[in-house]
Backbone as numpy.savetxt, mean C-alpha at the origin, in Angstrom:
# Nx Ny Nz CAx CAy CAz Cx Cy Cz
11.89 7.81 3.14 10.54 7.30 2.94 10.28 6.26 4.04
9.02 6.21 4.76 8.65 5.73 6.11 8.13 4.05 5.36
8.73 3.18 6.06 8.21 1.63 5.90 6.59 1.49 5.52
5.98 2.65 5.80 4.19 2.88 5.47 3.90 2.94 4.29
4.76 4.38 4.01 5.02 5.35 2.19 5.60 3.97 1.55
6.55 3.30 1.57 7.82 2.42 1.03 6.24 1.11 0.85
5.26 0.79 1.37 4.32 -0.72 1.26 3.40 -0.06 0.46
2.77 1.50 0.87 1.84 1.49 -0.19 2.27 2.00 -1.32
3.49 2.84 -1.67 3.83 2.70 -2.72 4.31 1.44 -4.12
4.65 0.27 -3.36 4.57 -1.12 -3.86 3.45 -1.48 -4.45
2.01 -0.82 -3.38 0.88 -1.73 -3.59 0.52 -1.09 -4.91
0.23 0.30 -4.64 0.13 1.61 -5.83 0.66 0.61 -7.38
2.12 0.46 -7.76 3.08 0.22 -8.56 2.56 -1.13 -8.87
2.08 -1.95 -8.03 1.93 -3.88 -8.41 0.53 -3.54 -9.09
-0.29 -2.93 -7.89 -1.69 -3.57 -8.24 -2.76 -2.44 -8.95
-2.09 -1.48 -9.19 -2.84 -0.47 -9.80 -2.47 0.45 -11.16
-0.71 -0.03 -10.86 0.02 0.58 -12.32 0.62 2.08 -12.03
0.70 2.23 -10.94 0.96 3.83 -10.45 2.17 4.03 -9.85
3.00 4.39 -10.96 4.63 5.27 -10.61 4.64 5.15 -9.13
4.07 6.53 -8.96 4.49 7.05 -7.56 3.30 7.31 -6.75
3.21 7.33 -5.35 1.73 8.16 -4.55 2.41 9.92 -4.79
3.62 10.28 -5.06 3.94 11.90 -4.84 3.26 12.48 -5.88
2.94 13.50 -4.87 2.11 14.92 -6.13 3.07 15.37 -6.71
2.71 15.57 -8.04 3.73 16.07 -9.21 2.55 17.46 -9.98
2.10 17.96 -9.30 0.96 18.74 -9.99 1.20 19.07 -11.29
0.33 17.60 -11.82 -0.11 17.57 -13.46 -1.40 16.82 -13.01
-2.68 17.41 -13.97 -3.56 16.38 -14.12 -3.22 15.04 -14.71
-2.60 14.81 -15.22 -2.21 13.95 -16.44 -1.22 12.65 -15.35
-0.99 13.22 -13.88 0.45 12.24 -13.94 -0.26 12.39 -12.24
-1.02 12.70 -11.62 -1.73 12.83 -10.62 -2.85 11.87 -10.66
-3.49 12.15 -11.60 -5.24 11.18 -11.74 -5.01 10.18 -12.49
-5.15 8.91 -12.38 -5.80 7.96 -12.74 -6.40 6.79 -12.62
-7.19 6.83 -14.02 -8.16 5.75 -14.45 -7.59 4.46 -13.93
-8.87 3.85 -12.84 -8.16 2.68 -12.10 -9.06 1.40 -12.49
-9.34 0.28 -12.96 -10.68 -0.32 -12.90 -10.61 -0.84 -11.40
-12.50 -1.02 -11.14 -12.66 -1.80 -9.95 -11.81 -2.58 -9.04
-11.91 -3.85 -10.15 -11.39 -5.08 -10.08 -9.81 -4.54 -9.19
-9.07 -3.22 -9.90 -7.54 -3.39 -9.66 -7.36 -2.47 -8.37
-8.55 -1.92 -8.13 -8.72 -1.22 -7.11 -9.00 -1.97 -5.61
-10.15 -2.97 -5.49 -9.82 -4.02 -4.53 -8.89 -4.72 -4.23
-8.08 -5.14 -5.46 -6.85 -5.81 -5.39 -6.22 -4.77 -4.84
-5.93 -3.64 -5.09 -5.17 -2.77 -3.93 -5.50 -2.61 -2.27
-6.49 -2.53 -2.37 -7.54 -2.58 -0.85 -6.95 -3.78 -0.12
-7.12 -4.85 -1.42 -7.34 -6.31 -0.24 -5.50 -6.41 0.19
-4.91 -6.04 -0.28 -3.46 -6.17 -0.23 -3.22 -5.13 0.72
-3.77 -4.04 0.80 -3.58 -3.43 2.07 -3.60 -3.54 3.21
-4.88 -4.08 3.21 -6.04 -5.15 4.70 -4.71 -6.16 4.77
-4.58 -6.63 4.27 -3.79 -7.73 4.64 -2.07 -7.42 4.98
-1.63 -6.47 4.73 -0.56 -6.51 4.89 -0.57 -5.46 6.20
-1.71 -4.90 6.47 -1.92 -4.74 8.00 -1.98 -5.72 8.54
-2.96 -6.55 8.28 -2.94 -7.98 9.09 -1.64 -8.82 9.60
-0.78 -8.70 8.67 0.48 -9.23 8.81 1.48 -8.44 9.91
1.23 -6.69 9.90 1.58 -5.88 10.41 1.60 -6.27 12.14
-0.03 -6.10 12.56 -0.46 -6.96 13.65 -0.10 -7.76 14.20
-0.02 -9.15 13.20 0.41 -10.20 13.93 1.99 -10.28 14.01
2.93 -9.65 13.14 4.41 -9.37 13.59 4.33 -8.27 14.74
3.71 -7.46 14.81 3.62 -6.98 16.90 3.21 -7.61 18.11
2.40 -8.53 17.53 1.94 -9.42 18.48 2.81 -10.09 18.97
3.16 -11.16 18.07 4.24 -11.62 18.42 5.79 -11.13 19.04
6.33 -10.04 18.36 7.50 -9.17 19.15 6.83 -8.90 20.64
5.65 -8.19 20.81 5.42 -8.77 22.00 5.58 -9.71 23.02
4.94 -10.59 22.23 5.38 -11.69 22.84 6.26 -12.39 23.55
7.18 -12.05 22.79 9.24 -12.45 22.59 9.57 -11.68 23.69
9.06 -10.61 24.00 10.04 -9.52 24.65 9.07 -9.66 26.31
8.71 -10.38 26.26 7.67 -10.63 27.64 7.84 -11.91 28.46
């Protein structure tokens, strides 16, 4: 599992209540009911942990220059 799959699966599991992102073809274990609220909280944790993403390249940049 790629360091990408391995963050948004965290975010999935913290901020939304969701096992896994893998298809398991069931309606039942595939779809769900998310509210708003827990759905931005997934978003904003995303945005940001790109953000963080960024600025740890920036910097390795940096270092190596």
């Amino acid at each position: 599992m790629s360091n990408l799959e391995q963050l948004l699966t965290q975010i999935a599991q913290n901020k939304l209540g969701i096992e896994t992102l893998e298809t398991r073809r069931s309606d039942s274990l595939d779809f769900h009911d998310v509210a708003v609220w827990c759905l931005r909280d997934a978003l904003e944790a995303a945005f940001n942990a790109g953000i963080e993403q960024g600025r740890n390249a920036t910097q390795s940049d940096k270092a190596n220059t």
